[in-house]
Amino acid sequence: MKPAPFEYYAPKTTEEALQNLTDLGYSGKVLAGGQSLIPAMNFRMARPSALVDLNNVAELAYIKLTDDGGIAIGTMTRDNAVEHDPIVKQRMPIVAETMGYIAHPQIRARGTFGGAIAHADPAAQLPALSLALNAKLLVKRKGAERWVTAEEFIVGPFMTVLEPEDMLAEVVLPPLAPRTAGSYKQVSRQRGGYAQAATISVVSLDDRNHVKDVRCVLFSVGETPILSKYAAKVLVGNEPTEAAIADVAAYAAKNECDPGSDLHGTTEYRRQLVEVLVRRALTEAVLRAKK
Amino acid sequence: MTQLVKINVTVNGVPYEREVEPRLLLSDFIRHDLKLTGTHVGCEHGLCGACTILFDGQSVRSCIMFAVMADGHKIETVESLGTPEHLHPLQEAFMEKHALQCGFCTPGFLMTIVDYLGDNKNPTDEEIREAIDGNYCRCTGYENIVEAVKLAAKKMAAHS
Amino acid sequence: MAERVFHKSILRNEDPQILAGKAQYLDDIELPGLLYAAFKRSDYAHARLKSIDVSEARALPGVIGVYTAEDFGDLVKPGPLQVPPPTAIKGATYSSRTLMPIAKDKVRYSGEPVAVVIAESRYIAEDACDYIYPDYEPLEAVIDLEKALQPGATLVHEDLPSNEAAHVVQERGNYAEAAKKADVIIKKKIYVDRVAAAALENRGIVINWDEKAQMMTIWCGTQSPITLRNATASRMGLFENQVRVITPFTGGGFGPKINTSMPDDVLLTELAVRLNRPIKWYEDRRENFLATTSERDQVHYAEIALTKEGKFLGFKDVFYHNSGAYDPYMMTVPLNTQTHTVSNYNIPNFYTEITMVFSNEMVVTPVRGAGRPQGVFVMERMIDAAARELKMDVAEIRRINLIQPDAYPVSTGIIGQDFVEGVLDSGDYPTALAKAMSMIDYKKFREEIQPKARAEGKHLGIGICTFTEGTGVGPYEGAKITVGGNGKVSVATGVATQGQAHYTTFAQIAAEQLGVEVKDVKVVTGDTGAFAWGAGTFASRGATVAGTAIHLAAVKVKDKALKLASKILETPESELELVGGYIQVADIPGKKISLGELASMANPMRGTFPPGAEPGLEAVAYYGPPYGATGAGCMAMILDVDAETMKPKIERLVMVHDCGIPINPMVVEGQVHGGIQMGIGNAFFEKVFYDETGQLLTASFMDYLFPQATDMPPKIEMGHTEIPSPLNPLGIKGVGEAGAIPTPAVFTQALEDALYDTGVEIMESNLSPSKVYSYVMKAKGA
């Protein structure tokens, strides 16, 4: 289990990195934390001919408040830096909560926030989180940049809008409205393992405790993270009653996800999990938002 | 032509300058280039934890990093802890609680725990289990490792 | 009197070296000029290998050679049987098709080597594998055991009339007659699936051929160094003493490392000589899943016949055992299943029939438990089915059928893996059951805790099962003990160590006799240069068989030392004692001689030597038991199941265990803990999946779920009973596999109990929440 040979580039600045990516085109691939890529290379399931290692680009690792009170996270920010960041914990506890589900601490010490989103693993937490929080993603290429919403960014399993010369440079999590809270729920065979089904649900309440906004994202149950449209349709403007939540959960499980059968779970079982988890997550998010 | 990259790495306080192939795994670099064979390789896909080292003070899997990524960084391996004659308190605790059998996974556990106990001085059983969850052991059933971590926390508090 | 060191929890001699990262494991060994091997493995489970193109691979820089079957000539033939066939069983039939070192013409399992690359680094060797192009003609894969036996089925070995590898029937009493008298007969089909040993250290080998000395040195983390040496020597036309096998520190064995004459050791010893360069192969995890042996795969059709009071009258078990593509290990595993199905219960009539089947899966050889967990699973699940039918308490139905403590020795009438009729040497099963029930508060759980939990909508379930573990089987082991001029004691034995604390427990046995400190006993295991005889580490036999040999050798050395000291100190032997490294005259302080001095005097360099005397304070002894010593126990478990997600949490786990007199209770507990980790894995996490084409779907830890710290119960609550074995002077029995044996049965029982309101019955091991959900849905008629 040794990786195949590759050419190696170690840029020190974003500019240099973008130049490398432009020069290499389809033969180049970004090496961020490497926690998914390198195992795949060790199995020789991934064999990029050239790697552009961003680990020396110090300017890509940061967490800062945006002017409107959101949080901007540099693409090379390590998962554990986000997990333990006091601003993140205080302003967006759902982010810190989610980070704790990513594999194990040793992986979070190397894995990067942007790297995981760009990898677009349908079973991974951060693409789902970015969708749940309606994140804005800054995509750079040599001499140009553009903003993409999380919804637009992922186009399929392990597929994004990124072109070979592109780099995901920054992720902006917009500020949460008052009385907004999220809940993360998953079932995985083992702690730190891939979810068999999971949801990140974020709920905003108004003064009367009616739902102002809800973003219920299902993941690891389809080709991409899935934003439940039905949740918004049923809940927004209404009281999040037990019955309404149960209705959303049942509908999402039946109609809004597409889990396959694999070694560890049948489609039926995973739909059952979606129903249970959505119900539990929405219930908890509502409870938290009321506080 | 095989590309070779010059790297400077400090391992257990000793600076090394080496030329390596970019694809060389950090675990192989530590074990075979530097001959520090205390770090073990059990799966080479980042799950078993036998290859855990400290990278700039944080526990990481050396089998899913390239040696070139260590350029300019500091690494500690199990050899940095204690010698057979003068074990580190954590190592002593492992011995006293029978927290190892074949010992192959042990260096990885030690490096995970030494990092963890740095930030968590008095963990509960459950917290310890979560902290060591990313290290596999086939011999001990983990229970004595949990006991050893608790004992080590006490010993280390007494030492500091 | 010297302080007793036997039967005492003494910290391990080997730990400081291991903890400091200074213990040498296989892959730590480097030699000048070392070359690295990698195998090109078949992607197909069953295919004709029409041709193979290695020209591109050979041309890669850094590649020394690429070899296929045609490069190995006569070497390409089936290897030796590792275990003889059970000819002692009347009517047994078998076909031995042993492992090929490299595939020729046909591949029979996914992962079978078709070429071997030798290169300057493992990286380059793996590169070369990518440039090897085999041309396969795929054949239908033989996967389903029962379909495999149907007429016209595709054949794994085309020279055989069918895929039947062996057939064995054993019976004590007469089941058919017993069934006629029964009030109740219950029939079930029961599955147990395959698991990997998954030692943290993979397999590996380093070989050095010294042409000038005509000496081959092999480092290998094998459980059977003597077998490896003997097979290598005879294959290569060398004397046994021209091959030295050294087992370095080994990162766990758990069964599969017993195998020799595998592709790696056969081909690489040959290439090391041919190339006259040392070669290393350290298996990677993917290879370990693909091409290291695994075990458990069986399908049982079981029947239990009972009175309406729940007394067992008879048991019938007809089962299919998956042997994999070859059967070099013959019938050890299914014979163990037979002997462990009924061993702890009074069942006068027992019929058991094995059909061993070839399939296009990896070869099956023992994995910690070795057939025993299947036997126990089948029996215990059938008892639970009976309890359900008779509306009896699951503990009570067990209690009334257990063999009583005054019955030993008990002949089982069933011939086991050691080819002699099984005899239970000693035990006390009712006490173990009672103790486990009391430790887990069985009565209180049933009467208070569970009803309360159920009233609150919680799903708490309890399981309680008994088991035996046949251990310490023959043929024999030996040991050599030598007192050095330094006053310390050296122990050498033929078994190898994979973490069992032999460096300490064997030292305790020797120190107990010789009055030295345990840390002053240096134990060498598994170095054929240090001790050249023995069979190996398997069947929980190291401590029992080699340990007894060490004891016997130590007694001899002690006698020799006392005789010599008696002359020198001019004191009768009866007044001498061994304490603190000295032989001293009791009650006369200062009148003593150190063992070191005595050792030097026992080896005079000048002068005369009495006829018949033997030099040195040294002795060799051998021990072979007439049959194995039987350990036993009872496990109880409480599960809390989330009935929506089917995720269970083990709330409590109690294990009451008997392994005779424990040499080192701390080590015994550790062994049991480890076995339970594997047992929990087997029950609910681990499963080697082959699809219908024979592709292995679990070739990584991403798919093969290895139990983690949070998958275990918060505490393993241990209770011991110490019933000494009468078979050996130390009263010891083996313990290595105990934890793995009852766990899947107990877990499944507790799971059913937790899900009481669904009426679910689960006759399958290696579960998952999804599978449990499917069973529940079926039970609900959904």
mmCIF file of C-alpha atoms in Angstrom, chain C residues 417-715:
data_model
loop_
_atom_site.group_PDB
_atom_site.id
_atom_site.type_symbol
_atom_site.label_atom_id
_atom_site.label_comp_id
_atom_site.label_asym_id
_atom_site.label_seq_id
_atom_site.Cartn_x
_atom_site.Cartn_y
_atom_site.Cartn_z
ATOM 1 C CA GLN C 417 -8.658 -31.804 16.872
ATOM 2 C CA ASP C 418 -5.978 -33.849 18.669
ATOM 3 C CA PHE C 419 -7.472 -37.103 17.282
ATOM 4 C CA VAL C 420 -8.280 -38.588 20.665
ATOM 5 C CA GLU C 421 -11.663 -38.888 22.285
ATOM 6 C CA GLY C 422 -12.436 -35.756 24.232
ATOM 7 C CA VAL C 423 -12.218 -35.943 27.991
ATOM 8 C CA LEU C 424 -13.232 -33.134 30.293
ATOM 9 C CA ASP C 425 -10.504 -33.298 32.907
ATOM 10 C CA SER C 426 -11.994 -31.038 35.563
ATOM 11 C CA GLY C 427 -14.357 -28.150 36.109
ATOM 12 C CA ASP C 428 -17.308 -26.770 38.000
ATOM 13 C CA TYR C 429 -19.859 -25.420 35.578
ATOM 14 C CA PRO C 430 -22.794 -24.944 38.005
ATOM 15 C CA THR C 431 -20.674 -22.750 40.256
ATOM 16 C CA ALA C 432 -19.605 -20.636 37.306
ATOM 17 C CA LEU C 433 -23.226 -20.146 36.261
ATOM 18 C CA ALA C 434 -24.314 -19.303 39.796
ATOM 19 C CA LYS C 435 -21.453 -16.872 40.204
ATOM 20 C CA ALA C 436 -22.188 -15.091 36.946
ATOM 21 C CA MET C 437 -25.874 -14.840 37.865
ATOM 22 C CA SER C 438 -25.043 -13.369 41.201
ATOM 23 C CA MET C 439 -22.463 -10.942 39.808
ATOM 24 C CA ILE C 440 -24.882 -9.571 37.230
ATOM 25 C CA ASP C 441 -27.779 -9.563 39.726
ATOM 26 C CA TYR C 442 -29.756 -11.818 37.452
ATOM 27 C CA LYS C 443 -32.702 -12.152 39.809
ATOM 28 C CA LYS C 444 -32.909 -8.459 40.514
ATOM 29 C CA PHE C 445 -32.585 -7.681 36.812
ATOM 30 C CA ARG C 446 -35.454 -9.989 35.926
ATOM 31 C CA GLU C 447 -37.668 -8.968 38.823
ATOM 32 C CA GLU C 448 -37.019 -5.252 39.171
ATOM 33 C CA ILE C 449 -34.669 -3.625 36.687
ATOM 34 C CA GLN C 450 -36.037 -5.037 33.461
ATOM 35 C CA PRO C 451 -39.746 -4.671 34.230
ATOM 36 C CA LYS C 452 -39.155 -1.074 35.290
ATOM 37 C CA ALA C 453 -37.158 -0.337 32.138
ATOM 38 C CA ARG C 454 -39.816 -1.905 29.961
ATOM 39 C CA ALA C 455 -42.499 0.123 31.669
ATOM 40 C CA GLU C 456 -40.489 3.204 30.730
ATOM 41 C CA GLY C 457 -40.290 2.093 27.115
ATOM 42 C CA LYS C 458 -36.652 1.095 27.332
ATOM 43 C CA HIS C 459 -35.242 -2.027 25.781
ATOM 44 C CA LEU C 460 -32.898 -3.714 28.212
ATOM 45 C CA GLY C 461 -32.006 -7.316 27.616
ATOM 46 C CA ILE C 462 -29.897 -9.889 29.399
ATOM 47 C CA GLY C 463 -27.938 -12.827 28.078
ATOM 48 C CA ILE C 464 -26.234 -15.629 29.953
ATOM 49 C CA CYS C 465 -24.371 -18.548 28.382
ATOM 50 C CA THR C 466 -21.884 -21.161 29.438
ATOM 51 C CA PHE C 467 -19.025 -22.554 27.426
ATOM 52 C CA THR C 468 -15.943 -24.725 27.542
ATOM 53 C CA GLU C 469 -12.586 -24.197 25.926
ATOM 54 C CA GLY C 470 -10.559 -27.242 25.032
ATOM 55 C CA THR C 471 -6.962 -26.113 25.516
ATOM 56 C CA GLY C 472 -3.452 -27.331 25.933
ATOM 57 C CA VAL C 473 -3.557 -30.127 23.389
ATOM 58 C CA GLY C 474 -0.602 -32.263 22.323
ATOM 59 C CA PRO C 475 1.533 -33.394 20.839
ATOM 60 C CA TYR C 476 4.287 -31.956 23.016
ATOM 61 C CA GLU C 477 6.585 -29.068 23.794
ATOM 62 C CA GLY C 478 10.008 -28.919 25.345
ATOM 63 C CA ALA C 479 12.277 -26.516 27.130
ATOM 64 C CA LYS C 480 15.892 -26.059 27.981
ATOM 65 C CA ILE C 481 16.876 -24.265 31.146
ATOM 66 C CA THR C 482 20.417 -23.128 31.780
ATOM 67 C CA VAL C 483 21.883 -21.293 34.727
ATOM 68 C CA GLY C 484 24.505 -18.857 33.481
ATOM 69 C CA GLY C 485 27.784 -17.992 35.100
ATOM 70 C CA ASN C 486 26.114 -14.637 35.778
ATOM 71 C CA GLY C 487 23.737 -16.379 38.141
ATOM 72 C CA LYS C 488 20.776 -15.692 35.931
ATOM 73 C CA VAL C 489 18.570 -18.253 34.299
ATOM 74 C CA SER C 490 17.924 -18.772 30.635
ATOM 75 C CA VAL C 491 14.806 -20.552 29.406
ATOM 76 C CA ALA C 492 14.409 -21.583 25.801
ATOM 77 C CA THR C 493 11.346 -23.202 24.308
ATOM 78 C CA GLY C 494 10.059 -23.961 20.837
ATOM 79 C CA VAL C 495 6.766 -22.094 21.033
ATOM 80 C CA ALA C 496 6.685 -18.552 19.748
ATOM 81 C CA THR C 497 5.231 -15.514 21.465
ATOM 82 C CA GLN C 498 2.805 -13.012 20.010
ATOM 83 C CA GLY C 499 2.096 -10.963 23.099
ATOM 84 C CA GLN C 500 0.984 -13.602 25.611
ATOM 85 C CA ALA C 501 3.530 -12.521 28.257
ATOM 86 C CA HIS C 502 5.594 -15.703 27.921
ATOM 87 C CA TYR C 503 8.721 -13.713 28.810
ATOM 88 C CA THR C 504 7.143 -13.287 32.209
ATOM 89 C CA THR C 505 4.900 -16.296 32.834
ATOM 90 C CA PHE C 506 7.545 -18.786 31.702
ATOM 91 C CA ALA C 507 10.056 -16.917 33.839
ATOM 92 C CA GLN C 508 7.701 -17.244 36.804
ATOM 93 C CA ILE C 509 7.529 -21.009 36.367
ATOM 94 C CA ALA C 510 11.311 -21.324 36.267
ATOM 95 C CA ALA C 511 11.905 -18.798 39.043
ATOM 96 C CA GLU C 512 9.486 -20.593 41.311
ATOM 97 C CA GLN C 513 11.729 -23.671 41.267
ATOM 98 C CA LEU C 514 15.109 -22.006 41.133
ATOM 99 C CA GLY C 515 14.625 -19.285 43.698
ATOM 100 C CA VAL C 516 15.724 -16.431 41.472
ATOM 101 C CA GLU C 517 13.946 -13.216 40.703
ATOM 102 C CA VAL C 518 11.544 -13.311 37.778
ATOM 103 C CA LYS C 519 13.388 -10.465 36.117
ATOM 104 C CA ASP C 520 16.574 -12.565 36.232
ATOM 105 C CA VAL C 521 15.052 -15.229 34.018
ATOM 106 C CA LYS C 522 15.563 -14.572 30.360
ATOM 107 C CA VAL C 523 13.087 -16.412 28.205
ATOM 108 C CA VAL C 524 13.766 -17.135 24.549
ATOM 109 C CA THR C 525 10.805 -18.318 22.537
ATOM 110 C CA GLY C 526 10.588 -19.285 18.924
ATOM 111 C CA ASP C 527 14.271 -19.257 18.027
ATOM 112 C CA THR C 528 15.135 -22.623 16.514
ATOM 113 C CA GLY C 529 18.780 -21.868 17.191
ATOM 114 C CA ALA C 530 18.010 -21.811 20.912
ATOM 115 C CA PHE C 531 15.569 -24.683 21.058
ATOM 116 C CA ALA C 532 14.924 -26.951 18.151
ATOM 117 C CA TRP C 533 11.879 -29.025 19.062
ATOM 118 C CA GLY C 534 8.192 -28.410 19.475
ATOM 119 C CA ALA C 535 4.958 -27.780 17.619
ATOM 120 C CA GLY C 536 3.906 -24.184 18.127
ATOM 121 C CA THR C 537 1.610 -21.647 19.664
ATOM 122 C CA PHE C 538 -1.978 -22.612 18.963
ATOM 123 C CA ALA C 539 -5.056 -24.017 20.679
ATOM 124 C CA SER C 540 -4.371 -22.071 23.879
ATOM 125 C CA ARG C 541 -1.545 -24.478 24.593
ATOM 126 C CA GLY C 542 1.611 -22.386 25.092
ATOM 127 C CA ALA C 543 1.368 -21.886 28.834
ATOM 128 C CA THR C 544 -0.034 -25.347 29.520
ATOM 129 C CA VAL C 545 2.221 -27.501 27.395
ATOM 130 C CA ALA C 546 5.433 -25.477 27.100
ATOM 131 C CA GLY C 547 4.871 -24.125 30.612
ATOM 132 C CA THR C 548 4.754 -27.632 32.002
ATOM 133 C CA ALA C 549 7.904 -28.585 30.078
ATOM 134 C CA ILE C 550 9.607 -25.546 31.602
ATOM 135 C CA HIS C 551 8.504 -26.603 35.042
ATOM 136 C CA LEU C 552 9.871 -30.100 34.489
ATOM 137 C CA ALA C 553 13.175 -28.768 33.190
ATOM 138 C CA ALA C 554 13.428 -26.385 36.131
ATOM 139 C CA VAL C 555 12.892 -29.238 38.554
ATOM 140 C CA LYS C 556 15.700 -31.146 36.853
ATOM 141 C CA VAL C 557 18.047 -28.183 37.068
ATOM 142 C CA LYS C 558 17.130 -27.696 40.680
ATOM 143 C CA ASP C 559 17.915 -31.346 41.450
ATOM 144 C CA LYS C 560 21.219 -31.059 39.662
ATOM 145 C CA ALA C 561 22.092 -27.882 41.501
ATOM 146 C CA LEU C 562 21.165 -29.371 44.863
ATOM 147 C CA LYS C 563 23.266 -32.462 44.239
ATOM 148 C CA LEU C 564 26.315 -30.436 43.337
ATOM 149 C CA ALA C 565 25.787 -27.939 46.144
ATOM 150 C CA SER C 566 25.333 -30.743 48.586
ATOM 151 C CA LYS C 567 28.863 -31.938 47.803
ATOM 152 C CA ILE C 568 30.390 -28.501 47.881
ATOM 153 C CA LEU C 569 28.637 -27.353 51.031
ATOM 154 C CA GLU C 570 28.999 -30.812 52.599
ATOM 155 C CA THR C 571 25.350 -30.747 53.610
ATOM 156 C CA PRO C 572 22.572 -33.189 52.790
ATOM 157 C CA GLU C 573 20.289 -32.006 50.002
ATOM 158 C CA SER C 574 17.302 -32.067 52.302
ATOM 159 C CA GLU C 575 18.812 -29.228 54.333
ATOM 160 C CA LEU C 576 19.442 -27.006 51.308
ATOM 161 C CA GLU C 577 17.166 -24.388 49.840
ATOM 162 C CA LEU C 578 17.249 -22.105 46.791
ATOM 163 C CA VAL C 579 16.687 -18.498 47.733
ATOM 164 C CA GLY C 580 17.599 -15.230 46.069
ATOM 165 C CA GLY C 581 20.004 -16.783 43.563
ATOM 166 C CA TYR C 582 21.825 -18.833 46.194
ATOM 167 C CA ILE C 583 21.730 -22.340 47.465
ATOM 168 C CA GLN C 584 21.958 -22.049 51.195
ATOM 169 C CA VAL C 585 21.874 -24.236 54.206
ATOM 170 C CA ALA C 586 18.649 -23.630 55.998
ATOM 171 C CA ASP C 587 19.196 -21.979 59.344
ATOM 172 C CA ILE C 588 22.944 -21.396 58.869
ATOM 173 C CA PRO C 589 23.375 -17.863 57.586
ATOM 174 C CA GLY C 590 26.341 -17.396 55.289
ATOM 175 C CA LYS C 591 26.724 -21.042 54.404
ATOM 176 C CA LYS C 592 25.762 -20.734 50.806
ATOM 177 C CA ILE C 593 26.914 -20.689 47.205
ATOM 178 C CA SER C 594 25.573 -18.590 44.388
ATOM 179 C CA LEU C 595 23.915 -20.266 41.435
ATOM 180 C CA GLY C 596 26.374 -18.507 39.138
ATOM 181 C CA GLU C 597 29.364 -19.968 40.920
ATOM 182 C CA LEU C 598 27.731 -23.340 40.991
ATOM 183 C CA ALA C 599 27.049 -23.115 37.267
ATOM 184 C CA SER C 600 30.717 -22.409 36.574
ATOM 185 C CA MET C 601 31.777 -25.265 38.790
ATOM 186 C CA ALA C 602 29.379 -27.559 36.965
ATOM 187 C CA ASN C 603 31.362 -26.951 33.828
ATOM 188 C CA PRO C 604 35.001 -27.660 34.784
ATOM 189 C CA MET C 605 37.664 -26.636 32.261
ATOM 190 C CA ARG C 606 40.432 -28.877 33.619
ATOM 191 C CA GLY C 607 40.676 -31.978 35.762
ATOM 192 C CA THR C 608 38.376 -34.955 35.597
ATOM 193 C CA PHE C 609 34.685 -35.392 34.994
ATOM 194 C CA PRO C 610 32.736 -38.216 36.600
ATOM 195 C CA PRO C 611 31.302 -40.841 34.258
ATOM 196 C CA GLY C 612 27.627 -40.332 33.539
ATOM 197 C CA ALA C 613 27.688 -36.701 34.685
ATOM 198 C CA GLU C 614 26.361 -33.928 32.449
ATOM 199 C CA PRO C 615 28.008 -30.521 32.419
ATOM 200 C CA GLY C 616 26.405 -27.272 33.424
ATOM 201 C CA LEU C 617 23.354 -26.405 35.419
ATOM 202 C CA GLU C 618 21.266 -27.237 32.459
ATOM 203 C CA ALA C 619 18.412 -29.558 31.657
ATOM 204 C CA VAL C 620 15.994 -30.284 28.900
ATOM 205 C CA ALA C 621 12.509 -31.641 29.465
ATOM 206 C CA TYR C 622 9.514 -32.443 27.326
ATOM 207 C CA TYR C 623 5.839 -32.673 28.098
ATOM 208 C CA GLY C 624 2.973 -34.117 26.123
ATOM 209 C CA PRO C 625 -0.515 -34.341 27.606
ATOM 210 C CA PRO C 626 -2.685 -37.424 27.011
ATOM 211 C CA TYR C 627 -5.460 -35.039 26.013
ATOM 212 C CA GLY C 628 -6.192 -31.360 26.434
ATOM 213 C CA ALA C 629 -7.145 -29.556 29.615
ATOM 214 C CA THR C 630 -10.594 -28.001 29.433
ATOM 215 C CA GLY C 631 -11.164 -24.469 30.597
ATOM 216 C CA ALA C 632 -14.693 -23.195 30.984
ATOM 217 C CA GLY C 633 -16.817 -20.322 32.062
ATOM 218 C CA CYS C 634 -20.012 -18.386 31.987
ATOM 219 C CA MET C 635 -20.652 -14.990 30.475
ATOM 220 C CA ALA C 636 -23.530 -12.639 31.171
ATOM 221 C CA MET C 637 -24.335 -9.376 29.474
ATOM 222 C CA ILE C 638 -26.893 -6.597 29.690
ATOM 223 C CA LEU C 639 -27.690 -4.675 26.534
ATOM 224 C CA ASP C 640 -29.559 -1.417 26.142
ATOM 225 C CA VAL C 641 -30.942 -1.248 22.625
ATOM 226 C CA ASP C 642 -32.272 1.823 20.836
ATOM 227 C CA ALA C 643 -35.290 0.156 19.283
ATOM 228 C CA GLU C 644 -35.531 2.792 16.563
ATOM 229 C CA THR C 645 -31.960 2.581 15.280
ATOM 230 C CA MET C 646 -31.159 -0.901 16.611
ATOM 231 C CA LYS C 647 -27.955 0.427 18.091
ATOM 232 C CA PRO C 648 -27.048 -1.594 21.185
ATOM 233 C CA LYS C 649 -24.984 -0.470 24.106
ATOM 234 C CA ILE C 650 -23.356 -3.035 26.333
ATOM 235 C CA GLU C 651 -24.235 -1.853 29.813
ATOM 236 C CA ARG C 652 -22.655 -4.673 31.738
ATOM 237 C CA LEU C 653 -20.544 -7.688 30.938
ATOM 238 C CA VAL C 654 -19.665 -10.368 33.451
ATOM 239 C CA MET C 655 -17.215 -13.153 32.745
ATOM 240 C CA VAL C 656 -16.651 -15.984 35.163
ATOM 241 C CA HIS C 657 -13.770 -18.082 34.064
ATOM 242 C CA ASP C 658 -11.776 -21.169 34.971
ATOM 243 C CA CYS C 659 -8.334 -21.821 33.548
ATOM 244 C CA GLY C 660 -7.100 -23.912 36.442
ATOM 245 C CA ILE C 661 -4.358 -22.272 38.463
ATOM 246 C CA PRO C 662 -3.423 -19.025 36.730
ATOM 247 C CA ILE C 663 0.334 -18.545 36.481
ATOM 248 C CA ASN C 664 -0.183 -14.791 36.490
ATOM 249 C CA PRO C 665 -3.786 -13.664 37.162
ATOM 250 C CA MET C 666 -3.115 -10.236 35.654
ATOM 251 C CA VAL C 667 -2.078 -11.838 32.384
ATOM 252 C CA VAL C 668 -5.067 -14.187 32.444
ATOM 253 C CA GLU C 669 -7.457 -11.267 32.798
ATOM 254 C CA GLY C 670 -5.729 -9.509 29.945
ATOM 255 C CA GLN C 671 -6.133 -12.557 27.734
ATOM 256 C CA VAL C 672 -9.832 -12.751 28.529
ATOM 257 C CA HIS C 673 -10.307 -9.035 27.888
ATOM 258 C CA GLY C 674 -8.724 -9.332 24.467
ATOM 259 C CA GLY C 675 -10.806 -12.346 23.570
ATOM 260 C CA ILE C 676 -13.943 -10.450 24.504
ATOM 261 C CA GLN C 677 -12.980 -7.578 22.210
ATOM 262 C CA MET C 678 -12.807 -10.081 19.388
ATOM 263 C CA GLY C 679 -16.024 -11.727 20.527
ATOM 264 C CA ILE C 680 -17.871 -8.414 20.509
ATOM 265 C CA GLY C 681 -16.445 -7.772 17.066
ATOM 266 C CA ASN C 682 -17.627 -11.153 15.859
ATOM 267 C CA ALA C 683 -21.060 -10.611 17.336
ATOM 268 C CA PHE C 684 -21.784 -7.201 15.934
ATOM 269 C CA PHE C 685 -19.030 -5.486 13.968
ATOM 270 C CA GLU C 686 -16.703 -7.771 12.119
ATOM 271 C CA LYS C 687 -17.598 -9.675 9.018
ATOM 272 C CA VAL C 688 -15.540 -10.714 6.031
ATOM 273 C CA PHE C 689 -17.849 -10.142 3.062
ATOM 274 C CA TYR C 690 -17.474 -11.974 -0.219
ATOM 275 C CA ASP C 691 -19.932 -11.143 -2.952
ATOM 276 C CA GLU C 692 -21.429 -13.748 -5.247
ATOM 277 C CA THR C 693 -18.453 -13.465 -7.600
ATOM 278 C CA GLY C 694 -16.025 -14.087 -4.770
ATOM 279 C CA GLN C 695 -14.832 -10.519 -4.597
ATOM 280 C CA LEU C 696 -13.750 -9.512 -1.142
ATOM 281 C CA LEU C 697 -15.690 -6.380 -0.203
ATOM 282 C CA THR C 698 -13.968 -5.841 3.127
ATOM 283 C CA ALA C 699 -10.318 -5.330 2.264
ATOM 284 C CA SER C 700 -9.785 -2.338 4.539
ATOM 285 C CA PHE C 701 -10.630 -1.124 8.020
ATOM 286 C CA MET C 702 -13.116 1.231 6.408
ATOM 287 C CA ASP C 703 -15.310 -1.740 5.581
ATOM 288 C CA TYR C 704 -14.092 -4.307 8.080
ATOM 289 C CA LEU C 705 -15.152 -2.893 11.417
ATOM 290 C CA PHE C 706 -12.606 -3.382 14.145
ATOM 291 C CA PRO C 707 -14.070 -2.858 17.638
ATOM 292 C CA GLN C 708 -12.925 0.390 19.197
ATOM 293 C CA ALA C 709 -12.656 1.484 22.819
ATOM 294 C CA THR C 710 -16.176 2.964 22.749
ATOM 295 C CA ASP C 711 -17.659 -0.261 21.373
ATOM 296 C CA MET C 712 -16.673 -2.110 24.515
ATOM 297 C CA PRO C 713 -18.603 -2.301 27.787
ATOM 298 C CA PRO C 714 -17.644 0.270 30.420
ATOM 299 C CA LYS C 715 -16.101 -2.544 32.424
#
